């Protein structure tokens, strides 16, 4: 692409999920409702784990971190989308777009890492119950979360810096409701080969690696559960990881669904619609999955109200 078509841009245009004016009030109400449910649901999980001493365990420590990350994950994209719909503006500044890329990748990868850490926690609890408190000590739990944050931050910083080196043409339209990394790279006039290599390498390492860890943990968990003689013992062991397994399945199935649907259709708007599943719907459903399937969380949420009565 010739350098004469390149320009120093100051903003991008987010086309959103639909450009139909009649759909905008419906989309505003729908995403505002989902955002409020996500924030309130995950805040309740955090408050329950902090306020109830029975939940001061490694599993709920990781769960509260996951809830915090889910709030941040949706807050990276949805508020800007709602503002654009309300003001009937599609503009996002160049700096705002880079920041959105940074934080979206940061919290997306963090979600992935925390789910892997929680799978390891369930593996130790079921496969090595007698050594659980020794292995999953407070120091290790903090180190696992800290390592997840540092790795995610370094990766998102690298991806953002790679975007900063790109030159863009006059086409500034992003067919998405947020600055999705791949869509932004596609708008570039300069050579994007290094960006593509970094993206694919990071996706392979930071997506497939944790997925392999989760699959390994659950293969060992299944083997341990099968070795339990009583049906009641099997049910009790499985129930301790059922919520996590549901969230893992939801997260990875939606991510893979988005990838395969966008690869099959090559339609940017359908890809944006599919992205709603893992970026909005999954964080919204996580509190329901953990609270409805978990007697400890339900008990902690009911306790403040029972005291008042």
CSV table of C-alpha atoms in Angstrom, one decimal:
chain,number,residue,atom,x,y,z
A,1,UNK,CA,0.0,0.0,0.0
A,2,UNK,CA,1.4,3.4,-1.0
A,3,UNK,CA,2.5,5.8,1.7
A,4,UNK,CA,0.6,8.6,0.0
A,5,UNK,CA,-2.7,7.1,1.3
A,6,UNK,CA,-1.5,7.0,4.9
A,7,UNK,CA,-2.5,9.6,7.4
A,8,UNK,CA,-2.1,10.4,11.0
A,9,UNK,CA,-5.6,9.6,12.4
A,10,UNK,CA,-7.1,10.9,15.6
A,11,UNK,CA,-10.2,8.8,15.8
A,12,UNK,CA,-12.0,5.6,14.7
A,13,UNK,CA,-15.7,5.0,14.0
A,14,UNK,CA,-17.3,2.0,15.9
A,15,UNK,CA,-20.2,0.8,13.7
A,16,UNK,CA,-21.6,-1.3,16.5
A,17,UNK,CA,-23.8,-4.4,16.2
A,18,UNK,CA,-26.4,-2.8,14.0
A,19,UNK,CA,-26.7,0.5,12.2
A,20,UNK,CA,-30.5,0.3,12.0
A,21,UNK,CA,-31.8,3.5,13.9
A,22,UNK,CA,-34.9,1.7,15.0
A,23,UNK,CA,-32.9,-1.0,16.8
A,24,UNK,CA,-30.8,1.5,18.8
A,25,UNK,CA,-33.3,2.0,21.7
A,26,UNK,CA,-33.7,-1.8,22.0
A,27,UNK,CA,-29.9,-2.4,22.0
A,28,UNK,CA,-29.4,0.4,24.6
A,29,UNK,CA,-32.0,-1.1,27.0
A,30,UNK,CA,-30.7,-4.7,26.4
A,31,UNK,CA,-27.0,-3.9,27.0
A,32,UNK,CA,-27.7,-1.6,29.9
A,33,UNK,CA,-29.8,-4.3,31.6
A,34,UNK,CA,-27.1,-7.0,31.0
A,35,UNK,CA,-24.3,-4.6,32.2
A,36,UNK,CA,-26.2,-3.8,35.4
A,37,UNK,CA,-26.9,-7.5,36.1
A,38,UNK,CA,-23.3,-8.3,35.5
A,39,UNK,CA,-21.9,-5.6,37.8
A,40,UNK,CA,-24.5,-6.3,40.6
A,41,UNK,CA,-24.2,-10.1,40.4
A,42,UNK,CA,-20.4,-10.1,40.5
A,43,UNK,CA,-20.4,-7.5,43.3
A,44,UNK,CA,-22.7,-9.7,45.4
A,45,UNK,CA,-20.2,-12.6,44.9
A,46,UNK,CA,-17.3,-10.4,46.0
A,47,UNK,CA,-19.2,-9.0,49.1
A,48,UNK,CA,-20.3,-12.5,50.1
A,49,UNK,CA,-16.8,-13.9,50.0
A,50,UNK,CA,-15.4,-11.0,51.9
A,51,UNK,CA,-18.1,-10.8,54.6
A,52,UNK,CA,-18.4,-14.5,55.3
A,53,UNK,CA,-15.5,-16.1,57.2
A,54,UNK,CA,-16.6,-19.6,56.0
A,55,UNK,CA,-15.7,-18.5,52.4
A,56,UNK,CA,-12.2,-17.4,53.2
A,57,UNK,CA,-10.7,-20.4,51.3
A,58,UNK,CA,-8.6,-20.6,48.2
A,59,UNK,CA,-11.6,-21.5,45.9
A,60,UNK,CA,-13.5,-18.4,47.0
A,61,UNK,CA,-10.5,-16.2,46.9
A,62,UNK,CA,-10.0,-17.1,43.2
A,63,UNK,CA,-13.8,-16.7,42.6
A,64,UNK,CA,-13.8,-13.2,44.0
A,65,UNK,CA,-10.9,-12.3,41.8
A,66,UNK,CA,-12.8,-13.8,38.8
A,67,UNK,CA,-15.9,-11.7,39.7
A,68,UNK,CA,-13.8,-8.5,39.9
A,69,UNK,CA,-12.1,-9.3,36.5
A,70,UNK,CA,-15.6,-9.9,34.9
A,71,UNK,CA,-16.8,-6.5,36.1
A,72,UNK,CA,-13.7,-4.9,34.6
A,73,UNK,CA,-14.0,-6.9,31.4
A,74,UNK,CA,-17.5,-5.7,30.6
A,75,UNK,CA,-16.8,-2.2,31.8
A,76,UNK,CA,-14.1,-2.0,29.2
A,77,UNK,CA,-16.6,-2.1,26.3
A,78,UNK,CA,-20.2,-1.7,27.3
A,79,UNK,CA,-20.2,1.8,28.9
A,80,UNK,CA,-18.6,3.3,25.7
A,81,UNK,CA,-21.1,1.4,23.5
A,82,UNK,CA,-24.0,2.8,25.6
A,83,UNK,CA,-22.7,6.3,25.4
A,84,UNK,CA,-22.3,6.1,21.6
A,85,UNK,CA,-25.9,4.8,21.3
A,86,UNK,CA,-27.3,7.5,23.6
A,87,UNK,CA,-25.3,10.4,21.9
A,88,UNK,CA,-25.8,8.9,18.4
A,89,UNK,CA,-22.1,9.1,17.9
A,90,UNK,CA,-19.8,6.3,16.6
A,91,UNK,CA,-16.5,8.1,17.4
A,92,UNK,CA,-13.8,6.7,19.7
A,93,UNK,CA,-10.5,8.5,19.9
A,94,UNK,CA,-7.3,6.9,18.7
A,95,UNK,CA,-6.0,6.9,22.3
A,96,UNK,CA,-9.3,5.6,23.6
A,97,UNK,CA,-9.1,2.8,21.1
A,98,UNK,CA,-5.6,1.8,22.1
A,99,UNK,CA,-6.6,1.8,25.8
A,100,UNK,CA,-9.7,-0.3,25.0
A,101,UNK,CA,-7.5,-2.8,23.2
A,102,UNK,CA,-5.1,-2.9,26.2
A,103,UNK,CA,-7.8,-3.5,28.9
A,104,UNK,CA,-9.9,-5.8,26.8
A,105,UNK,CA,-7.0,-8.2,26.2
A,106,UNK,CA,-5.8,-7.7,29.8
A,107,UNK,CA,-9.1,-8.8,31.4
A,108,UNK,CA,-9.9,-11.4,28.7
A,109,UNK,CA,-6.6,-13.2,29.3
A,110,UNK,CA,-6.9,-12.8,33.1
A,111,UNK,CA,-10.3,-14.6,32.9
A,112,UNK,CA,-8.6,-17.4,31.1
A,113,UNK,CA,-5.8,-17.7,33.6
A,114,UNK,CA,-8.1,-17.5,36.7
A,115,UNK,CA,-10.2,-20.3,35.3
A,116,UNK,CA,-7.0,-22.4,34.9
A,117,UNK,CA,-5.9,-21.6,38.5
A,118,UNK,CA,-9.4,-22.6,39.8
A,119,UNK,CA,-9.1,-25.9,37.9
A,120,UNK,CA,-5.8,-26.5,39.6
A,121,UNK,CA,-7.4,-25.7,42.9
A,122,UNK,CA,-10.2,-28.3,42.3
A,123,UNK,CA,-7.5,-30.8,41.1
A,124,UNK,CA,-5.6,-30.5,44.4
A,125,UNK,CA,-8.8,-30.6,46.5
A,126,UNK,CA,-10.1,-33.8,44.9
A,127,UNK,CA,-6.9,-35.7,44.0
A,128,UNK,CA,-4.9,-34.7,47.1
A,129,UNK,CA,-7.4,-33.8,49.8
A,130,UNK,CA,-5.1,-34.6,52.7
A,131,UNK,CA,-2.5,-32.2,51.5
A,132,UNK,CA,-4.9,-29.5,50.2
A,133,UNK,CA,-4.3,-26.9,53.0
A,134,UNK,CA,-0.5,-27.4,52.8
A,135,UNK,CA,-0.3,-27.1,49.0
A,136,UNK,CA,-2.9,-24.3,48.5
A,137,UNK,CA,-1.5,-22.1,51.2
A,138,UNK,CA,-2.2,-18.3,51.2
A,139,UNK,CA,1.3,-17.5,49.7
A,140,UNK,CA,0.8,-19.8,46.7
A,141,UNK,CA,-2.7,-18.4,46.1
A,142,UNK,CA,-1.5,-14.8,46.0
A,143,UNK,CA,1.5,-15.8,43.8
A,144,UNK,CA,-0.8,-17.5,41.3
A,145,UNK,CA,-3.1,-14.5,41.0
A,146,UNK,CA,-0.2,-12.1,40.9
A,147,UNK,CA,1.5,-14.2,38.1
A,148,UNK,CA,-1.8,-14.1,36.2
A,149,UNK,CA,-2.0,-10.3,36.4
A,150,UNK,CA,1.6,-9.8,35.4
A,151,UNK,CA,1.5,-12.1,32.5
A,152,UNK,CA,-1.8,-10.7,31.2
A,153,UNK,CA,-0.5,-7.1,31.6
A,154,UNK,CA,2.7,-7.8,29.7
A,155,UNK,CA,0.8,-9.5,26.9
A,156,UNK,CA,-1.7,-6.7,26.5
A,157,UNK,CA,1.1,-4.1,26.6
A,158,UNK,CA,2.9,-6.0,23.8
A,159,UNK,CA,-0.2,-6.2,21.7
A,160,UNK,CA,-1.0,-2.5,22.2
A,161,UNK,CA,2.5,-1.4,21.4
A,162,UNK,CA,2.4,-3.5,18.2
A,163,UNK,CA,-0.7,-1.5,17.2
A,164,UNK,CA,1.0,1.8,17.9
A,165,UNK,CA,3.6,1.0,15.2
A,166,UNK,CA,1.0,0.7,12.5
A,167,UNK,CA,0.0,3.4,10.0
A,168,UNK,CA,-3.6,3.8,9.0
A,169,UNK,CA,-5.4,4.9,5.8
A,170,UNK,CA,-8.4,7.1,5.5
A,171,UNK,CA,-10.8,4.1,6.2
A,172,UNK,CA,-11.5,4.5,10.0
A,173,UNK,CA,-14.6,2.3,10.3
A,174,UNK,CA,-14.5,-0.6,12.7
A,175,UNK,CA,-17.4,-3.0,12.1
A,176,UNK,CA,-17.6,-3.9,15.8
A,177,UNK,CA,-19.0,-2.4,19.1
A,178,UNK,CA,-15.5,-2.0,20.5
A,179,UNK,CA,-11.9,-1.8,19.3
A,180,UNK,CA,-11.3,-5.4,18.6
A,181,UNK,CA,-7.6,-6.0,18.0
A,182,UNK,CA,-7.9,-8.0,14.8
A,183,UNK,CA,-10.4,-5.5,13.3
A,184,UNK,CA,-8.1,-2.6,14.0
A,185,UNK,CA,-5.1,-4.4,12.5
A,186,UNK,CA,-7.1,-5.0,9.3
A,187,UNK,CA,-7.5,-1.2,8.9
A,188,UNK,CA,-3.7,-0.7,8.7
A,189,UNK,CA,-1.9,0.4,5.5
A,190,UNK,CA,1.5,-0.7,6.8
A,191,UNK,CA,2.9,-4.2,7.1
A,192,UNK,CA,0.8,-6.2,9.6
A,193,UNK,CA,2.8,-9.5,9.4
A,194,UNK,CA,4.6,-8.9,12.7
A,195,UNK,CA,1.3,-8.1,14.4
A,196,UNK,CA,-0.3,-11.2,13.0
A,197,UNK,CA,2.6,-13.4,14.2
A,198,UNK,CA,2.4,-11.9,17.7
A,199,UNK,CA,-1.4,-12.3,17.8
A,200,UNK,CA,-1.3,-16.0,16.7
A,201,UNK,CA,1.6,-16.8,19.0
A,202,UNK,CA,-0.1,-15.2,22.0
A,203,UNK,CA,-3.4,-16.9,21.2
A,204,UNK,CA,-1.7,-20.3,20.9
A,205,UNK,CA,0.3,-19.8,24.1
A,206,UNK,CA,-2.2,-18.0,26.3
A,207,UNK,CA,-5.4,-19.7,25.1
A,208,UNK,CA,-4.4,-23.2,24.2
A,209,UNK,CA,-1.9,-23.5,27.1
A,210,UNK,CA,-4.4,-22.8,29.9
A,211,UNK,CA,-7.0,-24.9,28.1
A,212,UNK,CA,-4.5,-27.8,28.1
A,213,UNK,CA,-4.0,-27.3,31.8
A,214,UNK,CA,-7.7,-27.3,32.5
A,215,UNK,CA,-8.2,-30.5,30.5
A,216,UNK,CA,-5.3,-32.2,32.3
A,217,UNK,CA,-6.7,-31.2,35.7
A,218,UNK,CA,-10.2,-32.5,34.9
A,219,UNK,CA,-8.8,-35.7,33.4
A,220,UNK,CA,-7.2,-36.4,36.8
A,221,UNK,CA,-10.3,-35.3,38.7
A,222,UNK,CA,-12.5,-37.7,36.6
A,223,UNK,CA,-10.0,-40.5,37.3
A,224,UNK,CA,-10.1,-39.8,41.1
A,225,UNK,CA,-13.9,-39.6,41.1
A,226,UNK,CA,-14.2,-42.9,39.3
A,227,UNK,CA,-12.0,-44.5,41.9
A,228,UNK,CA,-14.5,-43.5,44.7
A,229,UNK,CA,-16.6,-46.5,45.7
A,230,UNK,CA,-19.8,-44.9,47.0
A,231,UNK,CA,-22.3,-43.1,44.8
A,232,UNK,CA,-22.7,-40.4,47.5
A,233,UNK,CA,-18.9,-39.8,47.6
A,234,UNK,CA,-18.8,-39.5,43.8
A,235,UNK,CA,-21.7,-37.0,43.8
A,236,UNK,CA,-20.1,-34.9,46.6
A,237,UNK,CA,-16.7,-34.8,44.8
A,238,UNK,CA,-18.3,-33.8,41.5
A,239,UNK,CA,-20.5,-31.2,43.1
A,240,UNK,CA,-17.4,-29.3,44.3
A,241,UNK,CA,-16.3,-28.6,40.8
A,242,UNK,CA,-19.6,-28.6,38.9
A,243,UNK,CA,-19.9,-24.8,39.0
A,244,UNK,CA,-16.4,-24.2,37.7
A,245,UNK,CA,-16.8,-26.8,35.0
A,246,UNK,CA,-20.0,-25.0,33.8
A,247,UNK,CA,-18.2,-21.7,33.7
A,248,UNK,CA,-15.2,-23.1,31.9
A,249,UNK,CA,-17.5,-24.8,29.3
A,250,UNK,CA,-19.4,-21.6,28.8
A,251,UNK,CA,-16.3,-19.5,28.4
A,252,UNK,CA,-14.4,-21.8,26.0
A,253,UNK,CA,-17.4,-22.8,23.9
A,254,UNK,CA,-18.4,-19.2,23.3
A,255,UNK,CA,-14.8,-18.2,22.4
A,256,UNK,CA,-14.4,-21.1,20.0
A,257,UNK,CA,-17.9,-20.4,18.6
A,258,UNK,CA,-17.0,-16.8,17.8
A,259,UNK,CA,-13.7,-17.9,16.2
A,260,UNK,CA,-15.3,-20.6,14.0
A,261,UNK,CA,-18.4,-18.5,13.1
A,262,UNK,CA,-16.2,-15.5,12.0
A,263,UNK,CA,-13.9,-17.9,10.0
A,264,UNK,CA,-16.9,-19.5,8.3
A,265,UNK,CA,-18.9,-16.4,7.4
A,266,UNK,CA,-16.2,-13.7,7.0
A,267,UNK,CA,-18.9,-11.3,8.1
A,268,UNK,CA,-17.7,-8.6,10.5
A,269,UNK,CA,-21.1,-7.8,11.9
A,270,UNK,CA,-22.0,-11.4,12.6
A,271,UNK,CA,-18.6,-11.7,14.4
A,272,UNK,CA,-19.4,-8.6,16.5
A,273,UNK,CA,-22.8,-10.2,17.4
A,274,UNK,CA,-21.1,-13.5,18.3
A,275,UNK,CA,-18.5,-11.6,20.4
A,276,UNK,CA,-21.4,-10.5,22.7
A,277,UNK,CA,-21.5,-14.1,24.0
A,278,UNK,CA,-18.1,-14.3,25.6
A,279,UNK,CA,-17.6,-10.5,26.3
A,280,UNK,CA,-21.0,-9.8,27.9
A,281,UNK,CA,-23.2,-12.9,28.3
A,282,UNK,CA,-20.6,-15.1,30.0
A,283,UNK,CA,-19.6,-12.6,32.7
A,284,UNK,CA,-23.3,-12.0,33.3
A,285,UNK,CA,-24.1,-15.7,33.8
A,286,UNK,CA,-21.1,-16.5,36.0
A,287,UNK,CA,-22.6,-15.2,39.3
A,288,UNK,CA,-25.8,-17.1,38.6
A,289,UNK,CA,-24.0,-20.4,37.9
A,290,UNK,CA,-21.9,-20.1,41.1
A,291,UNK,CA,-24.7,-18.9,43.4
A,292,UNK,CA,-27.4,-21.3,42.2
A,293,UNK,CA,-25.2,-24.4,42.3
A,294,UNK,CA,-23.4,-23.4,45.5
A,295,UNK,CA,-25.0,-23.7,48.9
A,296,UNK,CA,-22.1,-21.8,50.6
A,297,UNK,CA,-22.6,-18.8,48.3
A,298,UNK,CA,-26.4,-18.9,48.7
A,299,UNK,CA,-26.0,-19.1,52.5
A,300,UNK,CA,-23.6,-16.2,52.6
A,301,UNK,CA,-26.0,-14.1,50.4
A,302,UNK,CA,-29.0,-14.9,52.6
A,303,UNK,CA,-27.3,-14.4,56.0
A,304,UNK,CA,-27.4,-10.6,56.1
A,305,UNK,CA,-31.1,-10.6,55.3
A,306,UNK,CA,-31.9,-13.3,57.9
A,307,UNK,CA,-30.1,-11.3,60.6
A,308,UNK,CA,-32.3,-8.2,59.9
A,309,UNK,CA,-35.4,-10.4,60.2
